[in-house]
Each structure stands twice: as structure tokens, then as C-alpha cells.
DNA sequence: CTGTTAGCGCTTTCAG
DNA sequence: CTGAAAGCGCTAACAG
């Protein structure tokens, strides 16, 4: 079932059929409908490979994430898909499971399929580099690798963290722990910066040794949280730097029967479904994740279409969502 | 950067370079390494479109889901991606947002890119039909459209529902409501069947009018649950047929201050993260969703490779996960 | 306005 | 074992 068949069915040449279906170029009205009817009758579906080979874009856009099972990335992917589909593009989704080799393999696949552009949410630096080098339009999402020439959409991590910690300080907490799982990317680093900045701005002394870094592949994060809390019984509040560590913290507090917020207040960076369902609701820094996906895709589409050539960075603002998990030290919700 | 450049760099012909890189066909050892080095030096990435055009498969596999923001589908997609990536395929993910037109557009896109196969999780019947008609290998996941010739992986909905409701009946409940959002697919229908079968098997009379169908695009599901509960104050337990309605039910019980399980027991079909985090844990029918994605992809790969030509159906078994939300009527956890 | 021609990058006979 | 040649399906000049 090729264009040739359609042309024969309509009694015309392949080029005319091509023009009739593509819409550009001159075609007589009568012929045009005849070709369209023939195509419909035969159930003709144009071959993207042939079109791509001829120099036009594949219409495919790659999205690389580091863990699709994490609701954060799922939402991001949903936003990206939405914006791409509206523009008639397809999304090729690759999950690197946090491994740089897989990220590279994904990037190579994107190159091989001549992807119109790529969105990168994992950012091992190597994938970004490879793609940019080959001239593929790239937008980094959530994290930045520092490679020049690519667009980026991020969320103001420092600001979100500062707001969260300032909220706790405002309630009177002075022994606030921060729990994170990486400081190698700007997300983790900036959230730590925000934690410090909030203390500075409040004129509160920066507690020593209240930073717990679980690492990206923790054996048993909840156990680590447990021993940390055992070692620091004077902690009255915890700032969890993302949804994964927030879960570990929450579960551990539950396990040991700590009353939240009476014994310990909790704030999470990243606001997922369960945080508003649990009792008392978990105070969280809401990130516009779906929106971030949409905006990133939009930025990429501008690049692809050539409307814009200069790299652009967008920073979205998070918002603190106050719920029952935060109160003054010792106070019940 | 084409094969021609690599061939020139290696001082050989295109055909030889092709054979050297592809691995099949006769190539002298020395030449082979020379070509490989040249390719590496130039950063050559083969063009999938050209390869596809030449008759080989695109290596792309489509996945159509109805709502990626729903964690169920995100997990499914993650499982699919994992299995596909292991086999060297890429996943093109389309979200139809429950609209049949979008599903069709997605299916057409899959055809246009000559997808090696497609996994269908939304199953408006039309997409399945179109793909099967064109000879694309199709695996239906979670729901079946009834179209012949495609493989399927589903979860035993009736059995899961029966177990859940039998559990409630065993605890002594006799006024058990079932809340669902569709009965047009086998998922909804079978869960309703299971609800009835459990009553039958327990010799319990089937309550009249305790079936609440919220519909797929409910205005305000929680409000509907509220008026239903108002109208049926004698209900002592609720069986929620999926994670979406479970959330509405849970939130409404919380809003009205009903004690779970003392005032009302709850079971959900589909076990998400939040259900084990809330207090008391939500008893749920655990579906192996990620596994279902992997198995479905595996089935598809068998079809694609031609190892198997007969359609095959797989049914996975769910398992009831008992938590605090279910107890005998009137009993506190 | 329409048809002929060439060629995108690759693979694959088929001679050499 | 290697190279020349043809062609996958489509589009874009360029003649007619």
C-alpha cells in the first residue's frame, strides 16, 4: 500500500498524488478529491521513514527520564506528551533507570531515528553532550547539566526550599533536619542552599550535622532515617528534599509512633497525591510538574520550527502548600 | 555523516562498510576493524529511516494509554519500557485522554511510522481494529476489545473482586456498596460480577441499589459518593473498583469524619503507594501492573520476531492485601 | 496544472 | 571476500 497504488487508483502520477495529499503545490480541485478518495478507499497511510529520509523531520521527539515509576517523572511525561501531541509530534520515552550507559544508549537511539528534538530529565552530562554535538535541539528539564546551547526549564529549588524552611523557622523550630538523596545536581544543591539561606535570613544559627544524604541508591532509606533520628533526638522538624525521601521520612515517623506535627513537623519538596490524603496532610512545596513538561515541550517546538535560535531558560516558581504536618514545636494539629 | 563518509574514511565501498557494521555477511577481519574505527572516529550513527525503508522494521513499538497521570498507566508504561529497552526497541507513548479520536490518531501515527508492534491499554475498539486490519501485531493490556487476532494480557478482575468482597462478607458485612466508573469494559463488568459472585457463594442476599457508577468523566465524584452514602446510611463497607474511585471514597469518608473501619470498611481494587501510607492502611487488591507491562511487551516481542503466530492470552492473578481499613462492622482497628 | 526524473541513506543480490 | 547497481517510498525541482 504505497503512494504508487493510490496514484494508480486515482489515475494520476505519484507526484500529483503526493501534492494532492500534502496540500501544498498546485493540484486541480477535481483531481485532488479523486486522490483523496482513492487514499481513503485503500486505507493509505504514508510512510514516515520515506518522508524522513527525503529530508523532512521524523516528527519524533525523545524524552529521557531517570525513573518512570516515580510519579514526578510520570507527570512530567504526561505534560510533555500532551504538548507534543497537540503539535502533531510523537513522544519516544526512554527510562535510563539512573544509569548513564542507558542514557547514552537512549541518546544514540534518538540520533538514529533522527528525532526532531529531545527533552532530557535525567541529565547524566554525557547524553546532553552527545545530542548537542550532533546538532539535535535539546531542552533540559528539572536539572541542568551545564552544557551550553540547550534550553532549560527548571523549578526554583532554592526558593522553594527557603520558603519551606522559613515556614518551619517561623513556627519556632530551631533544630530542623534536611534529608536529601543527592547533592551532585543543582536540584539537591539548591535545596540545601535554600535551607541554609532560610536560616541566615531568619538570623537563626545553622545547625551542625543535621544534613542527611541518603544517596541515590540507598539500601534502606527508612533505616537510615531511623538511625539519624535516633542520633539526633532534639530534631523538631524535617525538611525532605523530594518525594522519595519524604516517603521514607513519613513512614519512619509512623513506624516509631511519632506524632506529626506534635513530636516532629515535616515538609516535603514536591507535592504528590498521597501527601494530601494522609492525616494530617503533609505540608509540601508544590511543583508545577505537568506544566513544566508542557513548557519544556513548547520550548523545544519553538526550537524545532526555527522560530527561535537562541537558547532560553525558564524558571518556574513552586508554592508552599501548608497542611497539617507543620506546627510550632510541641503543638498538636 | 552517512555510511558513505565512513566508507571513504576507511577506504572501502559502502556495501563493505555496511556489512562490516551490520555484522552479517563476509568481511575480512582487518577491514572490519578499520571500518569500525572510522565509524567511531566520525561519530557515525546509522539512519533508522533508511534502514526501515529498505524493509527492515523500525524498531519502534507503540503504547497507547488512556491517562498517563494515573499511576496505574505510568507503572504499566514503565514495565513495557523496561522489557522493550532490554530487547533494543524504543517505546512511542501516546495518551488518548480517553478520547477515541485521539486513540485513532495515535494508531494512525503508529502505522505511519511502521511500528513493529503496538500495545493497547485504552481500547476504544476502533484503534485495535485499524491496527489489526493493517497487519500490525497488537497486544491488548488490561482490557480486551474483543477484536480477533490480537494477544492480550489481563488481570483476573472477577477473581480479585470476589476475593475482596468475600473478605468483607467474611467479616460480617451485609450492606456492601460497590463503586465503579464504567461497566462498558470487561474490567468494570467483571469486578461487578465478582461482587455478585461473592455474595452468591457466601449465601448472602445481593443488596439492591448498592451499585454506584460514577461514570468515566464524573463532574465531582466525591460529591456523588457523598450523596450516595447519605441515601444509604446502612452501608457498612465499600468496595471501590479502581484507584480513582477509591480516592474519591476515601476522601469523602475523611471529610465526613467517618471512622475507618469502625463506621465503614473500605477495599480498593488496585493498590497504589498512598494506600499503604494512609492510616489505617487501605486494604487493596494488588495488581501486578509493572509485571503486566513487562509480560505484554514480551508477548509482543515474540509476535514481532515471528517465534509465535497464534494469538495468546495471559491472565495474571491479583492478590488481596489486607490492611487496617477492613474489620467487622462496628469494630475499631 | 501535471508528469518525469533524481535522489535521500541504506541493504542486498549478483558479478567479479 | 569485495564492489557495483538497484531500489525501498516519498518529495522537490524542473520541464512540459
XYZ file of C-alpha atoms (C1' of nucleotides) in Angstrom:
698
model
C 0.000 0.000 0.000
C 2.098 2.876 -1.256
C 1.562 6.207 -2.873
C 2.019 4.474 -6.180
C -1.099 2.384 -5.595
C -3.084 5.434 -4.667
C -1.896 7.228 -7.787
C -2.891 4.312 -9.986
C -6.274 4.032 -8.316
C -6.847 7.726 -8.920
C -5.440 7.522 -12.421
C -2.676 10.018 -11.918
C 1.053 10.200 -11.262
C 2.799 9.732 -7.945
C 3.896 13.347 -7.732
C 0.418 14.620 -8.291
C -0.903 12.266 -5.682
C 1.800 13.426 -3.301
C 0.890 17.063 -3.836
C -2.796 16.361 -3.521
C -2.346 14.714 -0.144
C 0.323 17.031 1.172
C -1.755 20.095 0.445
C 0.990 22.252 -0.998
C 1.745 22.708 -4.649
C -0.787 23.103 -7.417
C -3.428 20.490 -7.914
C -6.734 20.842 -9.734
C -9.704 20.601 -7.419
C -11.228 17.577 -9.121
C -8.038 15.588 -9.095
C -7.387 16.439 -5.517
C -10.652 14.939 -4.317
C -10.172 11.937 -6.571
C -6.822 11.239 -4.989
C -8.160 11.769 -1.506
C -10.986 9.375 -2.143
C -8.634 6.778 -3.551
C -6.389 7.125 -0.498
C -9.336 6.738 1.843
C -10.713 3.771 -0.075
C -7.389 1.972 0.043
C -6.680 2.942 3.636
C -3.417 4.522 2.619
C -1.068 5.570 5.394
C 2.034 7.483 4.293
C 5.392 6.054 5.268
C 7.183 8.325 7.687
C 10.525 6.684 7.026
C 10.435 7.579 3.394
C 9.418 11.116 4.205
C 12.109 11.415 6.844
C 14.713 10.022 4.529
C 13.807 12.624 1.975
C 14.966 15.234 4.423
C 11.909 16.138 6.376
C 11.841 15.628 10.123
C 10.713 12.355 11.630
C 8.237 14.117 13.866
C 9.566 12.076 16.756
C 10.683 13.755 19.929
C 12.659 11.914 22.550
C 12.118 12.155 26.278
C 14.670 10.687 28.620
C 13.728 10.265 32.270
C 15.503 8.574 35.115
C 12.607 6.666 36.662
C 9.155 6.475 35.199
C 7.813 4.724 38.283
C 8.394 7.904 40.213
C 5.187 9.886 39.912
C 7.193 13.030 39.347
C 8.518 11.760 36.028
C 5.218 10.240 35.051
C 3.543 13.617 35.430
C 6.343 15.276 33.553
C 5.981 12.788 30.719
C 2.241 13.344 30.658
C 2.738 17.091 30.267
C 5.288 16.625 27.533
C 3.107 14.151 25.669
C 0.166 16.488 25.798
C 2.020 19.426 24.293
C 3.707 17.289 21.651
C 0.526 15.542 20.586
C -1.205 18.891 20.172
C 1.531 19.838 17.742
C 1.326 16.559 15.868
C 4.506 15.040 17.217
C 5.075 11.690 18.849
C 6.968 11.083 22.049
C 9.576 8.371 22.339
C 10.063 7.669 26.002
C 13.260 6.189 27.362
C 13.878 5.396 31.007
C 17.547 5.172 31.926
C 16.908 3.858 35.428
C 19.534 6.286 36.612
C 22.296 4.589 34.605
C 24.430 6.720 32.427
C 25.100 3.947 29.924
C 21.385 3.537 29.344
C 21.025 7.284 28.966
C 23.695 7.187 26.311
C 22.038 4.282 24.546
C 18.813 6.264 24.562
C 20.523 9.324 23.156
C 22.065 7.241 20.398
C 18.667 5.806 19.564
C 17.271 9.324 19.337
C 20.040 10.269 16.952
C 19.484 7.149 14.884
C 15.809 7.896 14.470
C 16.679 11.482 13.601
C 14.496 12.772 16.400
C 13.345 16.312 15.784
C 14.423 17.169 19.303
C 14.984 15.719 22.730
C 13.894 16.520 26.249
C 16.300 15.461 28.962
C 15.212 14.934 32.520
C 17.940 12.691 33.848
C 20.993 14.580 32.786
C 23.914 12.466 33.053
C 26.016 15.014 31.285
C 27.079 12.622 28.568
C 23.706 12.268 26.870
C 23.298 16.004 26.656
C 26.752 16.408 25.209
C 26.293 13.788 22.546
C 22.992 15.207 21.372
C 24.090 18.825 21.325
C 27.233 17.859 19.464
C 25.121 16.296 16.747
C 23.009 19.383 16.447
C 19.848 17.967 17.941
C 17.739 20.585 19.713
C 17.793 19.786 23.402
C 15.781 21.029 26.340
C 16.852 20.097 29.822
C 14.068 19.673 32.305
C 14.250 19.944 36.077
C 18.033 19.663 36.189
C 20.765 21.380 34.222
C 23.949 19.740 33.091
C 25.782 22.947 32.307
C 26.266 22.030 28.653
C 25.952 25.164 26.548
C 23.439 25.660 23.794
C 20.447 23.853 25.186
C 17.239 25.291 26.511
C 16.137 24.534 30.020
C 13.060 24.559 32.184
C 13.606 24.234 35.873
C 11.885 24.934 39.119
C 13.361 27.389 41.564
C 14.636 24.841 44.042
C 16.417 27.296 46.285
C 13.367 29.478 46.603
C 11.085 26.537 47.306
C 13.420 25.169 49.940
C 13.859 28.601 51.505
C 10.114 29.075 51.750
C 9.659 25.655 53.283
C 12.375 26.088 55.860
C 11.406 29.685 56.564
C 7.934 28.387 57.329
C 9.380 25.982 59.887
C 11.646 28.641 61.390
C 8.675 30.989 61.588
C 6.834 28.385 63.622
C 9.711 28.429 66.081
C 11.717 25.374 65.026
C 15.464 25.636 65.502
C 16.570 22.008 65.110
C 15.477 21.371 61.541
C 16.919 18.397 59.717
C 17.209 18.284 55.942
C 17.093 14.916 54.199
C 18.138 14.522 50.580
C 19.404 11.856 48.217
C 21.928 13.748 46.115
C 23.912 16.948 46.016
C 25.522 16.311 42.667
C 22.842 18.103 40.702
C 21.531 21.594 41.095
C 18.233 20.308 42.453
C 19.821 18.821 45.553
C 22.429 21.535 45.895
C 19.968 24.380 45.565
C 17.581 22.858 48.073
C 20.421 22.656 50.533
C 21.348 26.235 49.727
C 17.765 27.267 50.371
C 17.831 25.501 53.726
C 20.903 27.488 54.691
C 19.658 30.732 53.253
C 16.453 30.491 55.254
C 18.430 30.122 58.458
C 20.651 33.024 57.558
C 17.739 35.274 56.720
C 15.970 34.370 59.933
C 19.117 35.080 61.907
C 18.982 31.518 63.178
C 22.218 29.636 63.762
C 22.802 26.910 61.195
C 22.558 23.580 62.981
C 25.567 21.369 62.539
C 25.219 17.834 61.288
C 21.520 17.963 60.579
C 22.034 17.198 56.888
C 21.249 13.593 55.974
C 22.213 12.488 52.473
C 20.693 9.087 51.727
C 22.357 8.732 48.351
C 20.663 7.858 45.088
C 20.628 4.113 45.530
C 20.047 3.753 49.193
C 19.866 0.257 50.574
C 17.178 1.008 53.080
C 16.432 4.702 53.257
C 13.922 4.311 56.055
C 16.506 2.579 58.225
C 18.950 5.405 57.562
C 16.345 7.927 58.583
C 15.721 5.889 61.712
C 19.316 5.890 62.871
C 19.654 9.540 62.002
C 16.670 10.401 64.176
C 17.998 8.198 66.952
C 21.281 10.068 66.823
C 19.565 13.440 66.809
C 16.670 13.248 69.235
C 16.470 17.021 69.516
C 15.265 17.418 65.917
C 11.808 19.002 65.911
C 11.230 19.243 62.190
C 12.347 17.585 58.960
C 12.613 19.094 55.518
C 12.522 16.274 52.940
C 14.097 17.393 49.684
C 11.940 15.291 47.368
C 9.030 12.876 47.261
C 11.158 9.777 47.590
C 12.849 10.826 50.804
C 9.591 12.317 52.069
C 8.064 8.883 51.867
C 10.900 7.330 53.830
C 10.688 10.026 56.482
C 6.938 9.787 56.794
C 6.937 6.032 57.067
C 9.649 6.053 59.686
C 7.845 8.629 61.815
C 4.746 6.485 61.586
C 6.626 3.360 62.460
C 8.119 4.816 65.596
C 4.781 6.311 66.549
C 5.978 9.905 66.494
C 3.055 12.308 66.466
C 3.129 14.659 63.485
C 3.335 17.578 63.974
C 3.431 17.419 67.786
C 6.686 15.452 68.022
C 8.036 16.356 64.637
C 6.924 18.647 61.840
C 7.519 17.583 58.229
C 7.713 19.430 54.931
C 8.263 17.806 51.578
C 9.654 19.300 48.406
C 7.312 18.008 45.676
C 3.642 17.509 46.336
C 2.158 14.146 45.379
C -1.332 12.747 45.681
C -0.712 10.832 48.878
C 0.516 13.912 50.701
C -2.902 15.474 50.705
C -4.605 12.199 51.554
C -2.668 11.219 54.655
C -3.698 12.533 58.057
C -2.656 15.140 58.899
C -1.988 16.431 55.390
C 1.673 16.782 54.553
C 2.854 20.354 54.067
C 4.666 20.403 50.750
C 6.325 22.592 48.178
C 4.107 22.151 45.152
C 5.981 21.981 41.876
C 4.081 22.551 38.654
C 5.417 19.332 37.171
C 2.859 18.735 34.457
C 3.150 22.381 33.480
C 6.919 22.069 33.422
C 6.585 19.236 30.933
C 4.282 21.290 28.752
C 6.504 24.333 28.824
C 9.595 22.312 28.069
C 7.914 20.726 25.079
C 6.719 24.135 23.913
C 10.250 25.497 24.132
C 11.526 22.558 22.143
C 8.893 23.010 19.472
C 9.948 26.647 19.024
C 13.478 25.469 18.522
C 12.488 22.756 16.098
C 10.365 25.037 13.980
C 13.198 27.527 13.869
C 11.182 30.385 15.343
C 13.900 30.788 17.890
C 17.606 30.087 17.709
C 18.965 31.496 20.949
C 18.969 29.206 23.936
C 16.417 30.115 26.544
C 15.981 29.214 30.193
C 12.755 29.206 32.078
C 12.393 29.009 35.830
C 9.033 28.096 37.264
C 8.057 29.040 40.779
C 6.988 26.473 43.340
C 4.440 27.274 46.022
C 4.281 26.152 49.617
C 1.148 24.204 50.374
C 0.500 24.317 54.108
C -1.186 21.324 55.644
C -1.394 19.664 58.993
C 2.124 18.263 59.237
C 3.664 21.559 60.333
C 3.030 23.378 63.585
C 5.023 25.038 66.336
C 7.258 22.581 68.205
C 5.224 20.515 70.652
C 1.865 21.694 69.362
C -0.769 19.227 68.168
C -2.544 19.852 64.889
C 27.501 11.908 8.303
C 26.462 8.899 6.293
C 27.726 5.464 5.617
C 29.365 6.851 2.516
C 31.614 9.062 4.653
C 32.561 6.136 6.835
C 33.370 4.033 3.774
C 35.569 6.775 2.340
C 37.345 7.263 5.648
C 38.009 3.541 5.801
C 38.966 3.402 2.148
C 36.334 0.900 1.148
C 32.949 0.714 -0.501
C 29.593 1.434 1.059
C 28.456 -2.147 0.831
C 31.509 -3.415 2.616
C 31.139 -0.785 5.290
C 27.511 -1.790 5.696
C 28.417 -5.436 6.133
C 31.229 -4.617 8.491
C 28.957 -2.666 10.788
C 25.937 -4.918 10.494
C 27.939 -7.960 11.422
C 26.495 -10.340 8.883
C 27.990 -11.190 5.536
C 31.642 -11.804 4.790
C 34.149 -9.143 5.713
C 37.866 -9.610 6.211
C 38.898 -9.081 9.797
C 41.272 -6.214 9.080
C 38.756 -4.301 7.046
C 36.102 -4.801 9.630
C 38.087 -3.144 12.375
C 39.151 -0.380 10.013
C 35.546 0.417 9.266
C 34.557 0.242 12.897
C 37.312 2.635 13.834
C 36.354 5.026 11.095
C 32.735 4.943 12.266
C 33.749 5.602 15.845
C 36.106 8.396 14.826
C 33.428 10.135 12.829
C 30.709 9.529 15.377
C 28.616 7.771 12.804
C 25.036 6.945 13.755
C 23.112 4.849 11.225
C 19.876 6.278 9.929
C 16.922 4.209 11.050
C 14.650 5.683 8.404
C 16.817 4.435 5.616
C 17.068 1.044 7.201
C 13.331 0.897 7.785
C 12.607 1.987 4.267
C 14.740 -0.805 2.984
C 12.286 -3.200 4.529
C 13.569 -3.820 7.970
C 11.476 -2.950 10.983
C 11.615 0.494 12.537
C 12.264 -0.965 15.965
C 9.590 1.305 17.341
C 6.784 -0.084 19.424
C 3.713 1.967 20.204
C 1.964 2.100 23.544
C -1.423 3.710 23.806
C -2.775 4.512 27.257
C -5.813 6.437 28.351
C -4.306 8.566 31.097
C -0.646 8.732 31.905
C -1.302 10.834 35.005
C -2.983 7.829 36.526
C -0.272 5.929 38.351
C -1.679 2.679 37.051
C -0.777 3.565 33.479
C 2.518 5.096 34.462
C 3.555 1.824 36.066
C 2.311 -0.095 33.098
C 4.342 2.110 30.770
C 7.400 1.669 32.955
C 7.108 -2.101 32.723
C 6.643 -2.001 28.998
C 9.567 0.341 28.515
C 11.815 -1.876 30.564
C 11.095 -5.004 28.552
C 11.328 -3.204 25.232
C 14.577 -1.460 26.054
C 16.134 -4.773 27.048
C 15.297 -6.055 23.589
C 16.666 -2.978 21.859
C 13.333 -1.433 20.957
C 12.025 2.048 21.612
C 8.641 2.900 23.040
C 6.438 5.546 21.470
C 3.931 6.595 24.078
C 0.589 8.114 23.162
C -2.009 9.233 25.664
C -5.515 9.415 24.243
C -7.003 11.083 27.302
C -9.907 8.711 26.971
C -10.904 10.113 23.577
C -11.425 7.706 20.790
C -10.426 10.193 18.101
C -7.063 10.656 19.758
C -6.666 6.906 20.042
C -7.296 6.652 16.339
C -4.834 9.416 15.587
C -2.291 7.568 17.674
C -2.947 4.322 15.855
C -2.527 6.065 12.525
C 0.756 7.525 13.691
C 1.923 4.042 14.670
C 1.025 2.779 11.230
C 2.776 5.698 9.577
C 5.977 5.022 11.454
C 5.659 1.331 10.594
C 5.765 0.421 14.250
C 6.950 -3.127 14.770
C 4.013 -3.666 17.084
C 1.600 -1.899 19.365
C 0.404 -2.315 22.930
C -3.084 -1.074 23.600
C -4.263 -0.150 27.054
C -7.186 2.106 26.320
C -9.067 0.050 23.845
C -11.565 2.099 22.177
C -12.345 -0.699 19.787
C -11.545 1.391 16.721
C -7.800 1.672 17.290
C -7.455 -2.070 17.720
C -9.426 -2.726 14.574
C -7.417 -0.373 12.434
C -4.099 -1.790 13.561
C -5.058 -5.436 13.239
C -6.512 -4.761 9.804
C -3.162 -3.407 8.683
C -1.373 -6.442 9.998
C 0.387 -4.777 12.894
C 0.980 -7.136 15.816
C -1.194 -5.968 18.685
C -1.316 -6.853 22.349
C -4.183 -5.603 24.433
C -3.371 -4.861 28.021
C -5.714 -4.760 30.991
C -8.859 -4.590 28.831
C -9.977 -6.573 25.826
C -11.850 -5.156 22.878
C -12.975 -8.491 21.509
C -11.215 -7.952 18.197
C -9.818 -11.261 16.981
C -6.193 -11.961 16.290
C -4.512 -9.930 18.977
C -2.738 -11.130 22.057
C -3.854 -9.972 25.464
C -2.618 -9.687 28.995
C -5.206 -9.010 31.622
C -5.710 -9.328 35.319
C -8.404 -11.556 36.681
C -10.827 -8.833 37.682
C -13.630 -11.109 38.700
C -11.420 -13.152 40.955
C -9.878 -10.056 42.564
C -13.277 -8.525 43.176
C -14.647 -11.791 44.528
C -11.771 -12.108 46.974
C -12.188 -8.524 48.125
C -15.914 -8.791 48.659
C -15.654 -12.284 50.171
C -13.222 -10.782 52.679
C -15.834 -8.184 53.651
C -18.612 -10.748 53.803
C -16.423 -12.962 55.942
C -16.021 -10.101 58.390
C -19.786 -9.999 58.703
C -20.699 -7.141 56.364
C -24.027 -7.485 54.583
C -24.584 -3.962 53.274
C -21.591 -3.640 50.964
C -21.595 -0.925 48.329
C -19.626 -1.195 45.104
C -18.402 1.989 43.442
C -17.132 1.977 39.869
C -16.709 4.337 36.951
C -17.606 2.175 33.984
C -19.251 -1.096 33.065
C -18.593 -0.827 29.357
C -15.329 -2.728 29.527
C -14.617 -6.105 30.946
C -12.681 -4.608 33.828
C -15.727 -2.853 35.259
C -18.126 -5.605 34.294
C -16.020 -8.386 35.757
C -15.495 -6.554 39.007
C -19.225 -6.182 39.313
C -19.631 -9.870 38.505
C -17.120 -10.706 41.204
C -19.058 -8.612 43.698
C -22.184 -10.582 42.889
C -20.428 -13.947 42.788
C -19.008 -13.367 46.245
C -22.473 -12.755 47.638
C -23.819 -15.797 45.902
C -21.049 -18.018 47.173
C -21.469 -16.756 50.700
C -25.187 -17.340 50.505
C -25.707 -13.675 51.258
C -28.610 -11.862 49.644
C -27.486 -9.439 46.953
C -28.260 -5.939 48.201
C -30.342 -3.886 45.823
C -29.239 -0.478 44.700
C -25.828 -0.552 46.311
C -24.065 -0.167 42.962
C -22.779 3.342 42.310
C -21.481 4.057 38.808
C -19.711 7.398 38.765
C -19.064 7.376 35.027
C -15.781 7.968 33.297
C -15.909 11.724 33.282
C -17.553 12.475 36.542
C -18.138 16.090 37.395
C -17.406 15.710 41.062
C -17.011 12.063 42.033
C -16.585 12.815 45.695
C -19.909 14.668 45.776
C -21.589 11.718 44.102
C -20.144 9.400 46.701
C -21.404 11.760 49.377
C -25.000 11.751 48.216
C -24.891 8.031 47.697
C -23.757 7.489 51.271
C -26.382 9.927 52.513
C -29.020 7.932 50.663
C -27.721 4.639 52.030
C -26.793 5.181 55.654
C -26.913 1.466 56.358
C -23.841 0.754 54.202
C -21.091 -0.717 56.372
C -18.447 -1.324 53.728
C -17.420 -0.029 50.321
C -15.680 -1.885 47.537
C -14.021 0.651 45.224
C -13.440 -0.842 41.800
C -10.256 1.093 40.964
C -7.774 3.572 42.338
C -9.582 6.621 41.050
C -12.865 5.858 42.765
C -11.020 4.597 45.833
C -9.538 8.053 46.221
C -12.946 9.698 45.988
C -14.406 7.286 48.520
C -11.537 7.687 50.930
C -11.576 11.458 50.766
C -15.300 11.593 51.297
C -15.163 9.316 54.330
C -12.440 11.516 55.743
C -14.383 14.686 55.027
C -17.452 13.486 56.824
C -15.371 12.212 59.719
C -16.401 8.596 59.334
C -14.103 6.300 61.242
C -12.488 3.653 59.057
C -13.060 0.793 59.629
C -15.364 1.327 62.622
C -18.058 3.212 60.703
C -17.202 1.904 57.295
C -14.731 -0.611 55.915
C -13.085 0.065 52.554
C -11.365 -2.114 49.964
C -9.810 -0.852 46.765
C -9.144 -2.700 43.546
C -5.607 -1.614 42.582
C -3.003 -0.943 45.213
C -1.136 2.369 44.956
C 1.570 3.906 47.104
C -0.739 6.105 49.112
C -2.881 3.195 50.186
C -0.181 1.752 52.356
C 0.820 5.159 53.698
C -2.537 6.370 54.967
C -3.731 5.449 58.440
C -5.141 2.873 58.768
C -3.683 1.230 55.687
C -6.165 0.663 52.902
C -6.950 -2.971 52.193
C -6.487 -3.407 48.462
C -6.397 -5.895 45.635
C -2.830 -5.678 44.444
C -2.445 -5.920 40.689
C 0.969 -6.743 39.261
C 0.849 -3.742 36.963
C 4.517 -3.337 36.201
C 4.740 -7.069 35.611
C 1.719 -6.893 33.339
C 3.526 -4.304 31.240
C 6.612 -6.486 31.022
C 4.675 -9.589 30.102
C 2.661 -7.764 27.487
C 5.816 -6.424 25.893
C 7.361 -9.888 25.979
C 4.327 -11.339 24.236
C 4.534 -8.655 21.598
C 8.215 -9.287 21.015
C 7.508 -12.969 20.393
C 4.976 -11.972 17.820
C 7.289 -9.478 16.168
C 10.167 -11.894 15.913
C 7.851 -14.461 14.412
C 8.534 -17.109 17.067
C 4.828 -17.330 17.579
C 1.944 -16.744 15.213
C -1.087 -17.882 17.162
C -2.760 -15.310 19.353
C -2.236 -15.884 23.038
C -3.974 -14.612 26.150
C -2.448 -14.304 29.562
C -4.338 -13.720 32.777
C -2.421 -12.562 35.810
C -3.685 -13.108 39.307
C -4.238 -10.266 41.741
C -3.763 -10.697 45.469
C -5.684 -9.223 48.344
C -3.520 -7.096 50.593
C -5.173 -6.818 53.995
C -4.630 -3.635 55.919
C -6.376 -1.626 58.570
C -9.325 -0.348 56.582
C -11.309 -3.548 56.885
C -12.765 -5.011 60.062
C -16.032 -6.437 61.305
C -18.848 -3.866 61.248
C -18.587 -1.505 64.187
C -15.129 -2.681 65.233
C -12.212 -0.270 65.577
C -8.889 -1.168 64.020
C -1.546 22.475 -13.586
C 0.814 17.689 -14.259
C 4.360 14.100 -15.163
C 9.269 12.866 -15.438
C 13.464 12.472 -13.086
C 16.572 12.213 -9.452
C 17.926 11.010 -5.030
C 17.507 10.886 0.447
C 20.837 6.509 3.255
C 20.850 2.086 3.490
C 20.916 -3.060 2.355
C 21.222 -6.773 -0.700
C 21.688 -9.545 -4.582
C 24.883 -10.577 -8.011
C 29.056 -10.432 -10.551
C 33.858 -10.125 -10.209
C 35.913 -11.693 0.118
C 34.583 -7.064 -2.158
C 32.256 -3.576 -5.205
C 28.699 -2.107 -8.475
C 23.930 -1.495 -9.022
C 19.192 -1.474 -7.916
C 15.541 0.015 -5.182
C 12.707 0.680 -0.580
C 8.500 5.184 -0.645
C 8.461 9.627 -0.936
C 9.181 14.607 -2.414
C 11.008 18.560 -4.947
C 12.929 20.615 -8.962
C 12.169 21.091 -13.439
C 10.220 20.533 -17.875
C 6.197 20.153 -20.473
